[in-house]
mmCIF file of C-alpha atoms in Angstrom:
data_model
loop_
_atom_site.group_PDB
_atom_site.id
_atom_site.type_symbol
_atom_site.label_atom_id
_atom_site.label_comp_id
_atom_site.label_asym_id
_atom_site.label_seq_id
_atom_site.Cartn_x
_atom_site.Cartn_y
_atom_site.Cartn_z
ATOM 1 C CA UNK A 1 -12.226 69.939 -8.047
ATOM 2 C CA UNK A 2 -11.287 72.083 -11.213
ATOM 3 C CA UNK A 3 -13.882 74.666 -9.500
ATOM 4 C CA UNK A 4 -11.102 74.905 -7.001
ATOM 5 C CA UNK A 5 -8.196 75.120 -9.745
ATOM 6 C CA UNK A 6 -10.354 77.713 -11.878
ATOM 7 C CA UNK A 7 -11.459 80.210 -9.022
ATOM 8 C CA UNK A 8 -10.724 83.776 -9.730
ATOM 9 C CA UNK A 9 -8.608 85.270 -7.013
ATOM 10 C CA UNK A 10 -10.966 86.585 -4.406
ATOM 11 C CA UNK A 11 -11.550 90.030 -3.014
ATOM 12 C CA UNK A 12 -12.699 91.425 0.573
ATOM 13 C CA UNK A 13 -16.765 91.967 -1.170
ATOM 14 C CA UNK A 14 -16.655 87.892 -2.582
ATOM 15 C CA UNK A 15 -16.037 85.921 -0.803
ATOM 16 C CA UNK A 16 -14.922 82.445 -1.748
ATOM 17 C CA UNK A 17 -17.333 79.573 -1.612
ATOM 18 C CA UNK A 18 -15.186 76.076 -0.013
ATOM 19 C CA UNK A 19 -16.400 73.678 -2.511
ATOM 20 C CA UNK A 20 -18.629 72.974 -5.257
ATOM 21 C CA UNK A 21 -19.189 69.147 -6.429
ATOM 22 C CA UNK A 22 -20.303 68.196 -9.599
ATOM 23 C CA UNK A 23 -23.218 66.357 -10.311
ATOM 24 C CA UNK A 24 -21.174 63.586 -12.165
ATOM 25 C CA UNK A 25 -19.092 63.307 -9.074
ATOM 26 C CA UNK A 26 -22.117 62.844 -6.975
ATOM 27 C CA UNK A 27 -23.337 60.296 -9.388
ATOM 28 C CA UNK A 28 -20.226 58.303 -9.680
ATOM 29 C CA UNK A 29 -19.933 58.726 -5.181
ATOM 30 C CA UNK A 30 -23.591 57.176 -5.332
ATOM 31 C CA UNK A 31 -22.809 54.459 -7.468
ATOM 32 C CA UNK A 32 -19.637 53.540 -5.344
ATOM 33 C CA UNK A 33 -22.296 53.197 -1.820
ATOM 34 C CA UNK A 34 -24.696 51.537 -3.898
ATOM 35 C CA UNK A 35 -21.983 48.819 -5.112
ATOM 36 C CA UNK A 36 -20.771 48.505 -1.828
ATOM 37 C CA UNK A 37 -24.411 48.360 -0.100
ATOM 38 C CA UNK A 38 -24.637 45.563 -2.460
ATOM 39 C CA UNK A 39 -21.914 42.743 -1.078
ATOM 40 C CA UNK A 40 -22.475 43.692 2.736
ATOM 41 C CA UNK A 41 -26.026 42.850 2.019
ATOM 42 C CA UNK A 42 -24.670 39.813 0.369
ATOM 43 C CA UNK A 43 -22.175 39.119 3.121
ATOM 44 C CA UNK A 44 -24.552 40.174 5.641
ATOM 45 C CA UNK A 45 -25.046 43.027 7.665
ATOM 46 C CA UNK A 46 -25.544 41.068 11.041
ATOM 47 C CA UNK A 47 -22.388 39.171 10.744
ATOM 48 C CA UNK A 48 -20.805 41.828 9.757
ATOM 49 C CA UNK A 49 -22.245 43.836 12.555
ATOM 50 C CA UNK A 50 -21.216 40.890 14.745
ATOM 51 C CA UNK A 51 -17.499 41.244 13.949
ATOM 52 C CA UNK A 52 -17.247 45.047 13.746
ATOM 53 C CA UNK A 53 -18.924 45.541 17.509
ATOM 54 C CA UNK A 54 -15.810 43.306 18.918
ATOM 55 C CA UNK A 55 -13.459 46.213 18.007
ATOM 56 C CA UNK A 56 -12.982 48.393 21.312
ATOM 57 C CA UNK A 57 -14.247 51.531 21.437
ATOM 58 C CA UNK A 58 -10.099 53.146 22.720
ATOM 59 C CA UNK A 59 -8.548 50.991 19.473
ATOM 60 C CA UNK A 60 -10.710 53.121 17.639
ATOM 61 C CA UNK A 61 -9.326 56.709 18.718
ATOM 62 C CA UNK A 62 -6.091 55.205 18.845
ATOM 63 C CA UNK A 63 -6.553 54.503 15.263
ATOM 64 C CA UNK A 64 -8.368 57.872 14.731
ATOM 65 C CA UNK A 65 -5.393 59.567 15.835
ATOM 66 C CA UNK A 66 -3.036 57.413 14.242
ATOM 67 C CA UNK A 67 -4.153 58.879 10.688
ATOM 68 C CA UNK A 68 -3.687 62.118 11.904
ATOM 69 C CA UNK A 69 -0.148 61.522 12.231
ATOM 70 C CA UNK A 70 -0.125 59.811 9.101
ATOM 71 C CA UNK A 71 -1.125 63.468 7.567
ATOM 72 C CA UNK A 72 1.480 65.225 10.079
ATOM 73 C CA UNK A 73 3.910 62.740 8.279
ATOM 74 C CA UNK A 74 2.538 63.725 4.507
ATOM 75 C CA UNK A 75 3.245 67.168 5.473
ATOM 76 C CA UNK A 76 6.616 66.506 7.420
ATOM 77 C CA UNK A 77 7.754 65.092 3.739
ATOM 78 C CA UNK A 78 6.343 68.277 1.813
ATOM 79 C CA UNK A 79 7.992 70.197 4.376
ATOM 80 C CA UNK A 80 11.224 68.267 3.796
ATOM 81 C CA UNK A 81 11.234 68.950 0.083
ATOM 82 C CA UNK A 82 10.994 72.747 0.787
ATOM 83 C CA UNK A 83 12.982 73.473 4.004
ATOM 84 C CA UNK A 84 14.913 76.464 2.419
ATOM 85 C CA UNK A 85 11.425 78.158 1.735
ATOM 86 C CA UNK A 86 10.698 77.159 5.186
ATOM 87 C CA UNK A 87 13.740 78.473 6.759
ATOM 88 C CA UNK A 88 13.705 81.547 5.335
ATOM 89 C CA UNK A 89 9.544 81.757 6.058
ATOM 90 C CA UNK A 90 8.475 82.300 2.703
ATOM 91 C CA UNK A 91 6.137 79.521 3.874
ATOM 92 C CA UNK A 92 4.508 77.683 6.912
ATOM 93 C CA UNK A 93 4.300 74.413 8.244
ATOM 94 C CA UNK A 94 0.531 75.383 9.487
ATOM 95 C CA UNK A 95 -0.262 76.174 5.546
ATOM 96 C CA UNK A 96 1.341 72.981 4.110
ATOM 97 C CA UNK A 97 -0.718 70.981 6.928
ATOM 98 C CA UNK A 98 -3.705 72.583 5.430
ATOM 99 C CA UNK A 99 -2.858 72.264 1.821
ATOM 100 C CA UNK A 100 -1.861 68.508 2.473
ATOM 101 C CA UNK A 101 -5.077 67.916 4.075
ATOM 102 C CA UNK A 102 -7.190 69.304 1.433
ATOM 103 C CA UNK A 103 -5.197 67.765 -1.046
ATOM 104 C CA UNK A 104 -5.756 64.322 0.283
ATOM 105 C CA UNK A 105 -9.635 65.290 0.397
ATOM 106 C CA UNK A 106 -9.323 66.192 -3.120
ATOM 107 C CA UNK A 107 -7.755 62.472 -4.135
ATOM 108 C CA UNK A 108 -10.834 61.036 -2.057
ATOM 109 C CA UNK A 109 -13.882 62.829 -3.689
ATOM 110 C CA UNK A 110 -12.835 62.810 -7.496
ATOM 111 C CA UNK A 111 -11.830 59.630 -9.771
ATOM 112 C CA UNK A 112 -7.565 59.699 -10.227
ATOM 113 C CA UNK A 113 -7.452 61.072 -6.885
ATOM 114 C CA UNK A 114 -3.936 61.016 -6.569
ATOM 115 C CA UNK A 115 -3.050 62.768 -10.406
ATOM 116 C CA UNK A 116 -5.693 65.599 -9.199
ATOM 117 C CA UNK A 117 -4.757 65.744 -5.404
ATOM 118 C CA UNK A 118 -1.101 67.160 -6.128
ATOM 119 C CA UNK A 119 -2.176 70.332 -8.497
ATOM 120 C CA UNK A 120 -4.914 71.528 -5.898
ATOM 121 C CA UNK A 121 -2.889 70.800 -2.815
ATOM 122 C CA UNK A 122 0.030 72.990 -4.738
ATOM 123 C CA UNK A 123 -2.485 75.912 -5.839
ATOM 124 C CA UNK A 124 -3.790 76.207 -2.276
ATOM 125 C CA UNK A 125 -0.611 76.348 -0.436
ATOM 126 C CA UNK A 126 0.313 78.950 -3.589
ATOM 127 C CA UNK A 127 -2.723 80.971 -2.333
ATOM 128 C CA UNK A 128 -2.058 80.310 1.743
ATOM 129 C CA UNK A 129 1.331 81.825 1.665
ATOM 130 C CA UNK A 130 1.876 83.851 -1.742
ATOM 131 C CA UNK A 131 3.865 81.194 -3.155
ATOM 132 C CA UNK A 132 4.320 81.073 -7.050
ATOM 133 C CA UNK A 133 1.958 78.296 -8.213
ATOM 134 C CA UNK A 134 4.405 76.252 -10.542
ATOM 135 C CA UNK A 135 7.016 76.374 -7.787
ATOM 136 C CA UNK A 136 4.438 74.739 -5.252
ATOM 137 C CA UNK A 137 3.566 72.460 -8.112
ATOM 138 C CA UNK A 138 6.601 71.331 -8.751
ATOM 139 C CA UNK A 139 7.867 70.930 -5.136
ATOM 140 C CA UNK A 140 4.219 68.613 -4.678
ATOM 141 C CA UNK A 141 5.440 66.220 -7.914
ATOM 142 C CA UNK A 142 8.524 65.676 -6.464
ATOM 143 C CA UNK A 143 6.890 64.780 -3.085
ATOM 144 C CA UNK A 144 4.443 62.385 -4.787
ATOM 145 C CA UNK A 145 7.675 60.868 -6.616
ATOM 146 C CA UNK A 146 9.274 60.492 -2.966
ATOM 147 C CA UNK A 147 6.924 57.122 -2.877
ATOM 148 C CA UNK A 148 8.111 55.286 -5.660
ATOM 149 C CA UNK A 149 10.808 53.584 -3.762
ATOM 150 C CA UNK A 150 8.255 52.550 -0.791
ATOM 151 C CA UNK A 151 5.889 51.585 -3.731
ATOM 152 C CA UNK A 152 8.452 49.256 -5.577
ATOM 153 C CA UNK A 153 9.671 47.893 -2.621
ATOM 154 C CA UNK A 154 6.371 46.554 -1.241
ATOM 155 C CA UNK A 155 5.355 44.893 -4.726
ATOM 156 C CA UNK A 156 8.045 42.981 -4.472
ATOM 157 C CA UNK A 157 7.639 42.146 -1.138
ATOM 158 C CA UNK A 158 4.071 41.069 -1.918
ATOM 159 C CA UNK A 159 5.351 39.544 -4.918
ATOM 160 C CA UNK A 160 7.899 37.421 -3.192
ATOM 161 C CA UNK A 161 4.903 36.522 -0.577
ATOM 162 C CA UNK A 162 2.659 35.467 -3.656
ATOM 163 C CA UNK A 163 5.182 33.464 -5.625
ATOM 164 C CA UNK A 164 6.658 31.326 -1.639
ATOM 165 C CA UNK A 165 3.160 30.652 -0.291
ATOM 166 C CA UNK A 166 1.804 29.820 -4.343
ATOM 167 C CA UNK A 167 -1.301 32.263 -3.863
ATOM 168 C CA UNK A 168 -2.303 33.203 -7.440
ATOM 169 C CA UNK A 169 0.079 33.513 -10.416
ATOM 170 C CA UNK A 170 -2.752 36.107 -11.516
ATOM 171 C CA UNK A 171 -1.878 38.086 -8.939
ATOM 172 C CA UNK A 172 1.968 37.670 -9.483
ATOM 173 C CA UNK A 173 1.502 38.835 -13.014
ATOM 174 C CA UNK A 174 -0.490 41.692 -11.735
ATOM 175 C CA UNK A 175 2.210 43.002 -9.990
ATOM 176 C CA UNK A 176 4.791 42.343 -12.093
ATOM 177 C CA UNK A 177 2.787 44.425 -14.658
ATOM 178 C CA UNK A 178 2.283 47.756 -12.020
ATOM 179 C CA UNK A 179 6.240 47.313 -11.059
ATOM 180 C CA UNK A 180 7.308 47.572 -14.490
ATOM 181 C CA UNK A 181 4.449 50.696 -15.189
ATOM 182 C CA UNK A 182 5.518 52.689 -11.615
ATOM 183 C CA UNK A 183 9.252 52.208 -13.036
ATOM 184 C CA UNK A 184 8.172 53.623 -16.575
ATOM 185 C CA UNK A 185 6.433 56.276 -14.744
ATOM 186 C CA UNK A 186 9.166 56.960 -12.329
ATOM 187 C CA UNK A 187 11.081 57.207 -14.825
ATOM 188 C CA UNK A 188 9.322 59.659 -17.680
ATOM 189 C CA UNK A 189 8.818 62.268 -13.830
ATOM 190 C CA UNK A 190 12.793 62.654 -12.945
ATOM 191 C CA UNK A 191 13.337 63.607 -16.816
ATOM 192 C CA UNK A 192 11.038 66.159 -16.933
ATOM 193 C CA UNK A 193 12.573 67.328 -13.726
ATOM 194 C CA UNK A 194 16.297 67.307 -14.944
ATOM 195 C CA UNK A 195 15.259 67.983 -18.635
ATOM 196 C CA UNK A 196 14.074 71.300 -19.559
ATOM 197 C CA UNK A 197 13.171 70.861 -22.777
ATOM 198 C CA UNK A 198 11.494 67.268 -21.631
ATOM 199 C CA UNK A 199 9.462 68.880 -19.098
ATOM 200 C CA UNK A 200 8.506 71.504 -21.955
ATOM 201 C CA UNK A 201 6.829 69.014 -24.583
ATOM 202 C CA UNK A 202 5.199 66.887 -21.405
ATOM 203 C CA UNK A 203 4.063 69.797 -20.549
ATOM 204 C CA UNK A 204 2.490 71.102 -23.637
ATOM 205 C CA UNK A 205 0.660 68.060 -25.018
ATOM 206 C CA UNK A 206 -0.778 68.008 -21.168
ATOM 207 C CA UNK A 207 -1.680 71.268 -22.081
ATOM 208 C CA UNK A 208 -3.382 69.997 -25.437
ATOM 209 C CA UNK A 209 -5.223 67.273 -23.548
ATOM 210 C CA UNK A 210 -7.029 69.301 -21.001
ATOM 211 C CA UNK A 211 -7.572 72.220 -23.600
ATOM 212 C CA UNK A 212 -10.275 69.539 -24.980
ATOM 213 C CA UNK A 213 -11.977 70.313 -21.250
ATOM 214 C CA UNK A 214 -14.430 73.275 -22.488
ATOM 215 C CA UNK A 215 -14.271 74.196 -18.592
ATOM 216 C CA UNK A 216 -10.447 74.189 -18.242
ATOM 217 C CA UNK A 217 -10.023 75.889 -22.764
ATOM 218 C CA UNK A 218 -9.916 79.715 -21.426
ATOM 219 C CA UNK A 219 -7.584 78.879 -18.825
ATOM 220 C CA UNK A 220 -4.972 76.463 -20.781
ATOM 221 C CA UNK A 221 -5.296 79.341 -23.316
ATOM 222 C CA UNK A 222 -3.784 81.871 -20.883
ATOM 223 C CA UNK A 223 -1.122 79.222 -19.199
ATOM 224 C CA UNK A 224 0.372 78.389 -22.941
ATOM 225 C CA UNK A 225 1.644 82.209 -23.241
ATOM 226 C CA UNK A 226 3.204 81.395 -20.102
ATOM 227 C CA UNK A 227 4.605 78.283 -20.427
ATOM 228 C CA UNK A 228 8.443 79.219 -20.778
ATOM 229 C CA UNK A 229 8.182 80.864 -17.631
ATOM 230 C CA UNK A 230 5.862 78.272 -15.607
ATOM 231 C CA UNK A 231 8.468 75.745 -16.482
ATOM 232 C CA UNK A 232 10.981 77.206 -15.542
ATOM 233 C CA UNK A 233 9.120 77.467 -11.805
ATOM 234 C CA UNK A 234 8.180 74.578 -12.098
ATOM 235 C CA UNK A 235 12.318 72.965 -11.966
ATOM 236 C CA UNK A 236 12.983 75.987 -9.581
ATOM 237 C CA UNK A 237 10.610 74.307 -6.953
ATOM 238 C CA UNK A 238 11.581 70.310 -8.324
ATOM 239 C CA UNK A 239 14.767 70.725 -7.973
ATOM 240 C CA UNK A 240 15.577 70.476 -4.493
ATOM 241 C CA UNK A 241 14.167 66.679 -4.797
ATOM 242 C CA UNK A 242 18.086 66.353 -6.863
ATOM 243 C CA UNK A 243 19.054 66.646 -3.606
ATOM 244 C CA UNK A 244 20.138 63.416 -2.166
ATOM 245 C CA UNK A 245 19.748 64.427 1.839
ATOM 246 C CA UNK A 246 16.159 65.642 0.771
ATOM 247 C CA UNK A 247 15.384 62.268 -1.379
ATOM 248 C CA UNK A 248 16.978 60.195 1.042
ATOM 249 C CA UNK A 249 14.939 61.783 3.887
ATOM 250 C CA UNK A 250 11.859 62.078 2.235
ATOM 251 C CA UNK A 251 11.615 58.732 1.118
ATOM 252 C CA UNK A 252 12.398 57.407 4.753
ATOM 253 C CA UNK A 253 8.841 59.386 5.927
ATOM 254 C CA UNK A 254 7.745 57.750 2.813
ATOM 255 C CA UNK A 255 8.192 54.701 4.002
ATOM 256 C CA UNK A 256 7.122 55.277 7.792
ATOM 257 C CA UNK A 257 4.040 56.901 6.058
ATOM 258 C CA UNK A 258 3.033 53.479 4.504
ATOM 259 C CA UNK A 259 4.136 51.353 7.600
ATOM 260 C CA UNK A 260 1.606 52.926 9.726
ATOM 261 C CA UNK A 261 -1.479 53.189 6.498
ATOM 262 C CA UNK A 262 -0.460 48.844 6.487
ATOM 263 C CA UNK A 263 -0.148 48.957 10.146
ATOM 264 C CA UNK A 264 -3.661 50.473 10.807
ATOM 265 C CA UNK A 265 -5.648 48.178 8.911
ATOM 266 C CA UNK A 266 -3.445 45.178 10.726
ATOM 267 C CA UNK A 267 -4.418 46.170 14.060
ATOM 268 C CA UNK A 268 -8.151 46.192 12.983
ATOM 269 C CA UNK A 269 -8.169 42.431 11.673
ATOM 270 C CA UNK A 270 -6.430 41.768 14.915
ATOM 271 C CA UNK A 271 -9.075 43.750 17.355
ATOM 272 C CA UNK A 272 -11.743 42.231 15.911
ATOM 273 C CA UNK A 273 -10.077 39.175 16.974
ATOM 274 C CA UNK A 274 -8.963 37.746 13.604
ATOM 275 C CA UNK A 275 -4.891 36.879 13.281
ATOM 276 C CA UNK A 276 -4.774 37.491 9.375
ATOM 277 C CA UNK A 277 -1.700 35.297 7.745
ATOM 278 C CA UNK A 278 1.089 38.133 6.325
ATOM 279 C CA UNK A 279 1.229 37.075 3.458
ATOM 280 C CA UNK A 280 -2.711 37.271 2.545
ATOM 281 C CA UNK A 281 -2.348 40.738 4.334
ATOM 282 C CA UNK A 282 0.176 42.077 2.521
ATOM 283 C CA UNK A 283 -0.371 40.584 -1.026
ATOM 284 C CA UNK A 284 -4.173 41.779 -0.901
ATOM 285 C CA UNK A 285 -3.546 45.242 0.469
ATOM 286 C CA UNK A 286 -1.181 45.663 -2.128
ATOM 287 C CA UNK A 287 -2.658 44.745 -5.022
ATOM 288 C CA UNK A 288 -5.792 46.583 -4.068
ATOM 289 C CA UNK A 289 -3.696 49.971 -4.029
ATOM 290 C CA UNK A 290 -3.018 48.961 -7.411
ATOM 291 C CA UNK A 291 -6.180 48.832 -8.541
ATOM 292 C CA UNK A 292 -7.478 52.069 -6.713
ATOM 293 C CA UNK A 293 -4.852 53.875 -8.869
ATOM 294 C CA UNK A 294 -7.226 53.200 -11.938
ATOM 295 C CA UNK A 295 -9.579 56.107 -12.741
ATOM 296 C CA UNK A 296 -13.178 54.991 -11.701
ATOM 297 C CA UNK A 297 -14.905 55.873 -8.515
ATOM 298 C CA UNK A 298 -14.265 58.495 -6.236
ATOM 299 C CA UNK A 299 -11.293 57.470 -4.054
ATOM 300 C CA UNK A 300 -12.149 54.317 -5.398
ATOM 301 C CA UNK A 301 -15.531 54.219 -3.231
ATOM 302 C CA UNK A 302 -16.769 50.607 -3.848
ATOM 303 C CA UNK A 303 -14.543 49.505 -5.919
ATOM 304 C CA UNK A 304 -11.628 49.098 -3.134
ATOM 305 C CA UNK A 305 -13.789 47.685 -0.625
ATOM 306 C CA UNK A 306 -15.170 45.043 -3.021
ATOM 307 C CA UNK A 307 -11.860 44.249 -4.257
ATOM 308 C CA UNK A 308 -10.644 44.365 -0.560
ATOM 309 C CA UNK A 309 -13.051 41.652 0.808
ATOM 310 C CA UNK A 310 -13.732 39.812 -2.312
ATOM 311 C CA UNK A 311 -9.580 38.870 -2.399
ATOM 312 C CA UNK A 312 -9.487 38.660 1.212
ATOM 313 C CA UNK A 313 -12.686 36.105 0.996
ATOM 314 C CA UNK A 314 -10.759 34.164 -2.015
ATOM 315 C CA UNK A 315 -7.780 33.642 0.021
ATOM 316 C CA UNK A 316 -10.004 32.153 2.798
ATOM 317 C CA UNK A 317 -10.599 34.796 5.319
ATOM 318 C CA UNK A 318 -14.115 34.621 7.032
ATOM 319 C CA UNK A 319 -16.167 37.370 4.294
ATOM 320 C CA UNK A 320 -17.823 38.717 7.463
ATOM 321 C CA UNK A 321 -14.581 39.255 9.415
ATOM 322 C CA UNK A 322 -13.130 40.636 5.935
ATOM 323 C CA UNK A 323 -16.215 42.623 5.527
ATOM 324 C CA UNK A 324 -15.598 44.170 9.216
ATOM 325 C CA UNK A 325 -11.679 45.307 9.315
ATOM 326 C CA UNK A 326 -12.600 46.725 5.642
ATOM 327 C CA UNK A 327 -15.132 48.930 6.635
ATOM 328 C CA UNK A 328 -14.109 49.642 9.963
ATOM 329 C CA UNK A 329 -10.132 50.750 8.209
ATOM 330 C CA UNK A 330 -11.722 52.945 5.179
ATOM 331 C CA UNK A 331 -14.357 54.947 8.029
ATOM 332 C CA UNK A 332 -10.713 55.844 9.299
ATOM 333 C CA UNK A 333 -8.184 56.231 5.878
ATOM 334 C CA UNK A 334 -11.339 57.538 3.447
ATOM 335 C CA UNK A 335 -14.595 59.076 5.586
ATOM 336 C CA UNK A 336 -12.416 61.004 8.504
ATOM 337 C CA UNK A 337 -9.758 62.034 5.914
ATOM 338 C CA UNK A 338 -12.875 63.333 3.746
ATOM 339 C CA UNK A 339 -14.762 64.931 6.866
ATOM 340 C CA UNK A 340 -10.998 66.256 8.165
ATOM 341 C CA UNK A 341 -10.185 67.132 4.718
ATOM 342 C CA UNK A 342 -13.136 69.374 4.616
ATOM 343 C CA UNK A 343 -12.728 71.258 7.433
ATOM 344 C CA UNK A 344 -8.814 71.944 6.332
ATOM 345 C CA UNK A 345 -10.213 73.485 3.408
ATOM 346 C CA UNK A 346 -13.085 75.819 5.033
ATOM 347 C CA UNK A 347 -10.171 77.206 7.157
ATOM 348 C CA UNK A 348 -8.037 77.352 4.240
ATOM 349 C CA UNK A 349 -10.048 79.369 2.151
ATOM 350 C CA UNK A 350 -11.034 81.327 5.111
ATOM 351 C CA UNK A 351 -7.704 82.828 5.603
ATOM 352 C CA UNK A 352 -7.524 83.502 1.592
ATOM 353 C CA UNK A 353 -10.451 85.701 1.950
ATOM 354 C CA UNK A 354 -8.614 87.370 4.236
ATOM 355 C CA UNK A 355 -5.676 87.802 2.787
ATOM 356 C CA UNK A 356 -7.797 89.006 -0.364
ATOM 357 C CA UNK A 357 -5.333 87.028 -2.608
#
């Protein structure tokens, strides 16, 4: 995606191009299929087969449309953190839609999804609607920071769940050891957001890092004789998360957000006519998101659904009835979002062309 980040700002004679993947992107995406070709051939592709063609055809759309109100509601929270740019129109809900969309397409196709999702999803809205860039990307942190309550809240609830029904102390440690990490991360976000000079020397040595990119050198060059002024954007358009009406709210969606993505999955295992225990459900699906937060795969292609039905399997659901809800939840939450994703971002860059910015 940093051909996205590192596009020059187009004119009426060149057009932008939507997308260009790199080849160790590809490679990596390939891997992921392979790996998960793999255990369903393991599992087998009949059974699984077996179990998916039990799920009716209406559950499907219903689920379909279900995760496009899940992106309505990751939008609904962007557009919470930025109502006054909203009310006054400096912005539209119609552009955030789009930039959410693409964003999330962004956190599917490259490994750390969800680090790289928030800067594109901020620089395309910045393009959509004229919007200063560090604003935008500062308003997106603070929505990404809007899920660290939800996130916290259902590790312990899948920690309690682990430690009552005795499931695996491995896994108890495991998310002991991501509750104390989100907290530390939590924690280093709101003071760069309240602390100027904080956010300053983050922001730097960030700076440092990717200047070691040779495709990202010429343009961390030109951002460090700007980096008084970007940081100061930056708070301008985090600082409305201070605002405890706008936490409070956003972190309600937050929460709605993730009761429908654990929802969606829950009705699959129950179309396909297998009543999952709770507990398994919810301990699995959380430590799974865990792991998917560690930079490997593409939107953790593979390595999710692996983990997914291999933890599943352990705790002594049917592999093939694993296998099935697995597959059949991830065409929904990764391959539509992708496919939707896409098309966000063809009419996204569309109207830039237009605009000429």
């Amino acid at each position: 995606m940093d051909n996205i980040k590192n596009q020059k700002p187009p004119d009426n004679k060149t057009p932008v191009k939507p997308l260009n993947i790199n080849k160790q992107t590809i490679a990596l995406f390939v891997m992921g299929i392979i790996i998960l070709i793999i255990l369903l051939s393991l599992i087998g592709i009949d059974k699984i087969w077996n179990a998916m063609s039990k799920l009716d055809v209406r559950i499907l759309l219903f689920l379909i449309g279900l995760q496009v109100f899940i992106i309505f509601l990751h939008t609904l929270r962007w557009a919470v953190v930025l109502y006054d740019k909203m009310k006054n129109k400096e912005i539209s809900f119609t552009s955030l839609f789009l930039a959410t969309s693409v964003g999330l397409f962004s956190g599917n196709i490259v490994p750390a999804g969800s680090v790289v999702s928030e800067p594109i999803r901020a620089y395309i809205l910045s393009k959509l609607d004229n919007f200063p860039m560090a604003k935008s990307f500062g308003s997106a942190i603070i929505n990404l920071n809007l899920e660290i309550l939800p996130v916290l809240l259902f590790i312990s609830i899948a920690l309690y769940f682990v430690l009552a029904d005795e499931i695996s102390p491995y896994i108890a440690l495991l998310l002991i050891i991501a509750a104390i990490v989100v907290g530390i991360l939590s924690l280093v976000s709101f003071l760069s957001i309240v602390d100027t000079k904080r956010a300053l020397k983050i922001a730097n040595f960030l700076l440092n890092l990717f200047s070691k990119f040779s495709f990202l050198k010429e343009r961390m060059s030109g951002i460090k004789n700007k980096i008084n002024s970007i940081v100061s954007e930056f708070h301008d358009g985090a600082k409305y998360g201070l605002n405890l009406k706008i936490f409070g709210l956003g972190t309600i969606i937050s929460f709605i957000i993730w009761f429908f993505s654990f929802l969606r999955l829950y009705i699959v295992f129950i179309a396909i006519g297998y009543n999952i225990d709770i507990a398994v459900f919810v301990a699995v699906l959380v430590v799974v998101l865990i792991i998917s937060y560690i930079p490997t795969l593409p939107g953790g292609i593979g390595i999710w659904e692996v983990s997914s039905i291999g933890l599943y399997t352990l705790l002594g659901v049917p592999s093939e009835y694993a296998a099935a809800a697995v597959i059949v939840d991830r065409l929904i939450s990764y391959w539509f979002v992708c496919l939707f994703g896409y098309f966000a971002l063809i009419i996204a860059y569309k109207r830039i062309n237009l605009t000429g910015r």
